[in-house]
Amino acid sequence: MIELRTPAEIEAMRPAGRFVGSVLVAVKEATSVGTNLLELDEIAHKMIRDAGATSCYIDYHPSFGASPFGKVICTSINDAVLHGLPYDYAIQDGDIVSIDFAASVDGWVSDSAISYVVGNADPEDLRIIESTEKALEAGIAQAVSGNAIGDIAAAIGDVAASYGYGVNMDFGGHGVGREMHGDPHVPNDGRPGRGYRLREGLVIAIEPWFMRGTDEIFTDDDGWTLRSADGSRGAHTEHTVAITADGPVILTDRTGL
Ligand code: MG
């Protein structure tokens, strides 16, 4: 079921968006060569406790997960592209780090993700991160009342194609509200004009993620982490966006945080 939010409800969703953005900023700032993924999870966990927020991940146990997630952030490194379960790993020079984070504040969820390279970057890694950021920007630009989900999807897919990357269609964006995952599904490729018609009050997570080689993934032995089938590296960028009378509003905007 697709739920629409009133302008007052969208205002009430802003603290969650700001909080999620602030955690991503803090986790990124705390990352350097040698940082352990478990330390990054602990930073986010402390911020959740201090803010009185609620993790969307720690008890998360969907049909595709082997067990409750047990951590509060996803840390996907290099060929891990989504749902990376934090483990005892010290980040190495040149790693691509993707952090995905969702939390609830005042009963409203926000969901956002960033990718960055630690230390000396391979230009090809910077390029794939840039492609997901450009795709997110292009998708958000289409998140206006009167457009269709397909307009967002096509804009994202066009950016992937312009960089020469394929698009995996197994996972994409989603409605966001009281729960982390709701309707509609927001695929990362599609045809303009197709699908659900966007309207004011719709709040969605838009989340392009691409891989440098294949568009196929497999699940790691940890039961959660999704890795590229060919070992190629990937990147993931996400914002929670409200469709309003004034256009798209990025609830998880990190500008100035
Ligand atoms: Mg997310």
mmCIF file of C-alpha atoms in Angstrom, residues 33-255:
data_model
loop_
_atom_site.group_PDB
_atom_site.id
_atom_site.type_symbol
_atom_site.label_atom_id
_atom_site.label_comp_id
_atom_site.label_asym_id
_atom_site.label_seq_id
_atom_site.Cartn_x
_atom_site.Cartn_y
_atom_site.Cartn_z
ATOM 1 C CA VAL A 33 43.186 3.545 7.047
ATOM 2 C CA GLY A 34 43.118 1.026 9.903
ATOM 3 C CA THR A 35 39.655 1.897 11.213
ATOM 4 C CA ASN A 36 37.724 -1.238 12.140
ATOM 5 C CA LEU A 37 34.199 -1.654 10.760
ATOM 6 C CA LEU A 38 32.999 -2.552 14.256
ATOM 7 C CA GLU A 39 34.253 0.853 15.518
ATOM 8 C CA LEU A 40 32.163 2.591 12.864
ATOM 9 C CA ASP A 41 29.114 0.588 13.928
ATOM 10 C CA GLU A 42 29.746 1.539 17.550
ATOM 11 C CA ILE A 43 29.959 5.262 16.664
ATOM 12 C CA ALA A 44 26.551 5.069 14.996
ATOM 13 C CA HIS A 45 25.143 3.006 17.858
ATOM 14 C CA LYS A 46 26.262 5.577 20.432
ATOM 15 C CA MET A 47 24.689 8.368 18.379
ATOM 16 C CA ILE A 48 21.422 6.394 18.271
ATOM 17 C CA ARG A 49 21.454 5.969 22.048
ATOM 18 C CA ASP A 50 22.368 9.630 22.671
ATOM 19 C CA ALA A 51 19.606 10.875 20.357
ATOM 20 C CA GLY A 52 16.949 8.488 21.659
ATOM 21 C CA ALA A 53 16.568 7.219 18.104
ATOM 22 C CA THR A 54 15.684 3.667 17.066
ATOM 23 C CA SER A 55 17.786 1.528 14.740
ATOM 24 C CA CYS A 56 15.942 0.091 11.768
ATOM 25 C CA TYR A 57 18.610 -2.562 11.255
ATOM 26 C CA ILE A 58 19.501 -4.216 14.511
ATOM 27 C CA ASP A 59 16.409 -6.446 14.736
ATOM 28 C CA TYR A 60 15.803 -6.491 10.985
ATOM 29 C CA HIS A 61 15.083 -10.032 9.815
ATOM 30 C CA PRO A 62 13.485 -10.191 6.357
ATOM 31 C CA SER A 63 12.998 -13.369 4.370
ATOM 32 C CA PHE A 64 16.325 -12.894 2.567
ATOM 33 C CA GLY A 65 18.325 -12.455 5.787
ATOM 34 C CA ALA A 66 19.880 -15.424 7.557
ATOM 35 C CA SER A 67 19.249 -14.017 11.047
ATOM 36 C CA PRO A 68 18.487 -10.652 12.697
ATOM 37 C CA PHE A 69 21.051 -8.137 11.374
ATOM 38 C CA GLY A 70 22.484 -7.320 14.807
ATOM 39 C CA LYS A 71 24.306 -4.104 13.807
ATOM 40 C CA VAL A 72 23.093 -0.541 13.162
ATOM 41 C CA ILE A 73 24.937 0.309 9.911
ATOM 42 C CA CYS A 74 25.714 -1.577 6.737
ATOM 43 C CA THR A 75 29.406 -1.474 5.830
ATOM 44 C CA SER A 76 29.976 -2.696 2.296
ATOM 45 C CA ILE A 77 33.644 -2.758 1.276
ATOM 46 C CA ASN A 78 34.968 -2.998 -2.307
ATOM 47 C CA ASP A 79 33.219 -5.950 -4.031
ATOM 48 C CA ALA A 80 30.578 -5.925 -1.280
ATOM 49 C CA VAL A 81 27.919 -3.658 -2.671
ATOM 50 C CA LEU A 82 24.852 -3.799 -0.419
ATOM 51 C CA HIS A 83 23.812 -4.966 3.066
ATOM 52 C CA GLY A 84 27.397 -5.385 4.251
ATOM 53 C CA LEU A 85 27.339 -6.829 7.761
ATOM 54 C CA PRO A 86 30.024 -5.086 9.874
ATOM 55 C CA TYR A 87 32.727 -7.507 11.015
ATOM 56 C CA ASP A 88 36.227 -7.413 12.476
ATOM 57 C CA TYR A 89 37.991 -5.789 9.520
ATOM 58 C CA ALA A 90 40.497 -2.923 9.481
ATOM 59 C CA ILE A 91 39.982 -0.657 6.478
ATOM 60 C CA GLN A 92 42.901 -0.685 4.037
ATOM 61 C CA ASP A 93 44.373 2.036 1.844
ATOM 62 C CA GLY A 94 42.269 2.409 -1.294
ATOM 63 C CA ASP A 95 39.157 0.613 -0.031
ATOM 64 C CA ILE A 96 35.746 1.777 -1.234
ATOM 65 C CA VAL A 97 33.540 2.079 1.834
ATOM 66 C CA SER A 98 29.756 2.199 1.426
ATOM 67 C CA ILE A 99 27.757 3.051 4.535
ATOM 68 C CA ASP A 100 23.984 2.573 4.539
ATOM 69 C CA PHE A 101 22.034 3.768 7.560
ATOM 70 C CA ALA A 102 18.381 4.000 8.525
ATOM 71 C CA ALA A 103 16.894 5.043 11.828
ATOM 72 C CA SER A 104 13.630 6.197 13.293
ATOM 73 C CA VAL A 105 13.205 9.480 15.212
ATOM 74 C CA ASP A 106 9.811 10.475 16.670
ATOM 75 C CA GLY A 107 8.377 7.426 14.903
ATOM 76 C CA TRP A 108 9.522 8.450 11.412
ATOM 77 C CA VAL A 109 12.217 6.688 9.413
ATOM 78 C CA SER A 110 14.913 8.112 7.159
ATOM 79 C CA ASP A 111 17.305 6.050 5.053
ATOM 80 C CA SER A 112 20.506 7.201 3.352
ATOM 81 C CA ALA A 113 23.819 5.874 2.054
ATOM 82 C CA ILE A 114 27.217 7.180 0.965
ATOM 83 C CA SER A 115 30.296 5.704 -0.676
ATOM 84 C CA TYR A 116 33.836 7.031 -0.381
ATOM 85 C CA VAL A 117 37.397 5.884 -0.885
ATOM 86 C CA VAL A 118 39.805 5.780 2.050
ATOM 87 C CA GLY A 119 43.384 6.818 1.324
ATOM 88 C CA ASN A 120 44.769 6.591 -2.200
ATOM 89 C CA ALA A 121 41.971 6.114 -4.689
ATOM 90 C CA ASP A 122 41.898 4.175 -7.926
ATOM 91 C CA PRO A 123 40.396 6.667 -10.422
ATOM 92 C CA GLU A 124 37.994 3.944 -11.565
ATOM 93 C CA ASP A 125 36.640 3.736 -8.017
ATOM 94 C CA LEU A 126 36.102 7.493 -7.897
ATOM 95 C CA ARG A 127 34.355 7.223 -11.239
ATOM 96 C CA ILE A 128 31.828 4.664 -10.062
ATOM 97 C CA ILE A 129 31.100 6.660 -6.918
ATOM 98 C CA GLU A 130 30.595 9.759 -9.073
ATOM 99 C CA SER A 131 28.207 7.805 -11.314
ATOM 100 C CA THR A 132 25.971 6.843 -8.378
ATOM 101 C CA GLU A 133 25.968 10.437 -7.119
ATOM 102 C CA LYS A 134 25.063 11.762 -10.563
ATOM 103 C CA ALA A 135 22.371 9.093 -10.899
ATOM 104 C CA LEU A 136 20.913 10.027 -7.524
ATOM 105 C CA GLU A 137 20.844 13.690 -8.534
ATOM 106 C CA ALA A 138 19.152 12.800 -11.838
ATOM 107 C CA GLY A 139 16.622 10.580 -10.079
ATOM 108 C CA ILE A 140 15.774 13.238 -7.503
ATOM 109 C CA ALA A 141 15.251 15.793 -10.281
ATOM 110 C CA GLN A 142 12.469 13.557 -11.641
ATOM 111 C CA ALA A 143 10.820 13.146 -8.204
ATOM 112 C CA VAL A 144 8.069 15.661 -8.902
ATOM 113 C CA SER A 145 4.311 15.392 -8.791
ATOM 114 C CA GLY A 146 2.878 14.309 -12.125
ATOM 115 C CA ASN A 147 5.914 12.263 -13.156
ATOM 116 C CA ALA A 148 5.971 8.481 -12.861
ATOM 117 C CA ILE A 149 8.263 6.094 -10.990
ATOM 118 C CA GLY A 150 9.571 5.159 -14.438
ATOM 119 C CA ASP A 151 10.890 8.686 -14.931
ATOM 120 C CA ILE A 152 13.074 8.353 -11.824
ATOM 121 C CA ALA A 153 14.137 4.843 -12.833
ATOM 122 C CA ALA A 154 14.975 5.838 -16.400
ATOM 123 C CA ALA A 155 16.994 8.862 -15.253
ATOM 124 C CA ILE A 156 19.080 6.641 -12.971
ATOM 125 C CA GLY A 157 19.522 3.959 -15.615
ATOM 126 C CA ASP A 158 20.556 6.525 -18.225
ATOM 127 C CA VAL A 159 23.382 7.744 -16.004
ATOM 128 C CA ALA A 160 24.565 4.159 -15.428
ATOM 129 C CA ALA A 161 24.530 3.541 -19.180
ATOM 130 C CA SER A 162 26.407 6.770 -19.896
ATOM 131 C CA TYR A 163 29.209 5.514 -17.642
ATOM 132 C CA GLY A 164 29.083 2.034 -19.182
ATOM 133 C CA TYR A 165 27.737 0.269 -16.102
ATOM 134 C CA GLY A 166 24.962 -2.323 -16.041
ATOM 135 C CA VAL A 167 22.110 -2.123 -13.539
ATOM 136 C CA ASN A 168 21.121 -4.943 -11.207
ATOM 137 C CA MET A 169 17.352 -4.846 -10.748
ATOM 138 C CA ASP A 170 17.111 -7.083 -7.655
ATOM 139 C CA PHE A 171 17.310 -4.183 -5.191
ATOM 140 C CA GLY A 172 16.307 -0.540 -5.510
ATOM 141 C CA GLY A 173 14.574 2.296 -3.748
ATOM 142 C CA HIS A 174 11.349 2.122 -1.756
ATOM 143 C CA GLY A 175 8.699 4.015 0.115
ATOM 144 C CA VAL A 176 9.762 5.338 3.544
ATOM 145 C CA GLY A 177 7.503 6.257 6.446
ATOM 146 C CA ARG A 178 6.813 4.706 9.823
ATOM 147 C CA GLU A 179 8.672 1.646 8.504
ATOM 148 C CA MET A 180 11.929 1.485 6.550
ATOM 149 C CA HIS A 181 10.590 -0.341 3.498
ATOM 150 C CA GLY A 182 7.238 0.401 1.903
ATOM 151 C CA ASP A 183 5.671 0.762 -1.497
ATOM 152 C CA PRO A 184 6.355 1.804 -4.147
ATOM 153 C CA HIS A 185 9.478 0.011 -5.341
ATOM 154 C CA VAL A 186 11.829 2.448 -7.122
ATOM 155 C CA PRO A 187 13.963 0.483 -9.595
ATOM 156 C CA ASN A 188 17.320 1.764 -10.823
ATOM 157 C CA ASP A 189 16.353 1.420 -14.487
ATOM 158 C CA GLY A 190 13.105 1.601 -16.370
ATOM 159 C CA ARG A 191 11.058 3.378 -18.951
ATOM 160 C CA PRO A 192 9.925 7.001 -18.728
ATOM 161 C CA GLY A 193 6.243 7.480 -17.957
ATOM 162 C CA ARG A 194 5.726 3.935 -16.670
ATOM 163 C CA GLY A 195 4.534 2.855 -13.241
ATOM 164 C CA TYR A 196 3.022 4.622 -10.280
ATOM 165 C CA ARG A 197 2.178 8.272 -10.804
ATOM 166 C CA LEU A 198 4.055 10.471 -8.317
ATOM 167 C CA ARG A 199 2.069 12.871 -6.167
ATOM 168 C CA GLU A 200 2.596 15.311 -3.342
ATOM 169 C CA GLY A 201 3.143 13.557 -0.024
ATOM 170 C CA LEU A 202 4.992 10.556 -1.411
ATOM 171 C CA VAL A 203 8.239 9.890 0.479
ATOM 172 C CA ILE A 204 10.735 7.533 -1.129
ATOM 173 C CA ALA A 205 14.306 6.396 -0.778
ATOM 174 C CA ILE A 206 16.132 6.684 -4.094
ATOM 175 C CA GLU A 207 19.278 4.558 -4.080
ATOM 176 C CA PRO A 208 21.371 3.936 -7.184
ATOM 177 C CA TRP A 209 24.080 1.302 -6.738
ATOM 178 C CA PHE A 210 26.265 0.124 -9.574
ATOM 179 C CA MET A 211 29.189 -2.236 -10.067
ATOM 180 C CA ARG A 212 32.231 -1.738 -12.293
ATOM 181 C CA GLY A 213 31.941 -5.126 -14.017
ATOM 182 C CA THR A 214 29.006 -7.507 -13.784
ATOM 183 C CA ASP A 215 25.412 -6.724 -12.874
ATOM 184 C CA GLU A 216 25.172 -10.042 -10.982
ATOM 185 C CA ILE A 217 25.482 -10.461 -7.217
ATOM 186 C CA PHE A 218 25.691 -13.270 -4.689
ATOM 187 C CA THR A 219 25.191 -13.516 -0.930
ATOM 188 C CA ASP A 220 28.304 -13.880 1.211
ATOM 189 C CA ASP A 221 28.586 -16.731 3.738
ATOM 190 C CA ASP A 222 27.597 -14.253 6.477
ATOM 191 C CA GLY A 223 24.051 -14.507 5.105
ATOM 192 C CA TRP A 224 23.734 -10.749 4.518
ATOM 193 C CA THR A 225 26.520 -9.091 2.556
ATOM 194 C CA LEU A 226 25.840 -8.920 -1.186
ATOM 195 C CA ARG A 227 28.932 -9.102 -3.389
ATOM 196 C CA SER A 228 29.484 -8.635 -7.092
ATOM 197 C CA ALA A 229 29.653 -11.980 -8.881
ATOM 198 C CA ASP A 230 32.983 -11.147 -10.549
ATOM 199 C CA GLY A 231 34.719 -9.411 -7.638
ATOM 200 C CA SER A 232 34.425 -5.982 -9.234
ATOM 201 C CA ARG A 233 33.918 -3.028 -6.946
ATOM 202 C CA GLY A 234 30.679 -1.135 -6.502
ATOM 203 C CA ALA A 235 29.239 2.043 -5.011
ATOM 204 C CA HIS A 236 25.909 3.054 -3.478
ATOM 205 C CA THR A 237 24.357 6.460 -2.827
ATOM 206 C CA GLU A 238 20.943 7.090 -1.289
ATOM 207 C CA HIS A 239 18.671 9.839 -0.040
ATOM 208 C CA THR A 240 15.178 9.902 1.418
ATOM 209 C CA VAL A 241 13.167 12.365 -0.656
ATOM 210 C CA ALA A 242 9.716 13.902 -0.128
ATOM 211 C CA ILE A 243 7.673 14.948 -3.142
ATOM 212 C CA THR A 244 6.064 18.276 -2.277
ATOM 213 C CA ALA A 245 4.273 21.199 -3.909
ATOM 214 C CA ASP A 246 7.674 22.924 -3.972
ATOM 215 C CA GLY A 247 9.375 19.970 -5.692
ATOM 216 C CA PRO A 248 11.610 17.265 -4.246
ATOM 217 C CA VAL A 249 12.853 17.830 -0.688
ATOM 218 C CA ILE A 250 15.933 15.830 0.354
ATOM 219 C CA LEU A 251 15.163 14.906 3.954
ATOM 220 C CA THR A 252 18.599 13.334 4.491
ATOM 221 C CA ASP A 253 20.518 16.280 3.033
ATOM 222 C CA ARG A 254 23.963 16.466 4.663
ATOM 223 C CA THR A 255 24.768 19.991 3.486
#
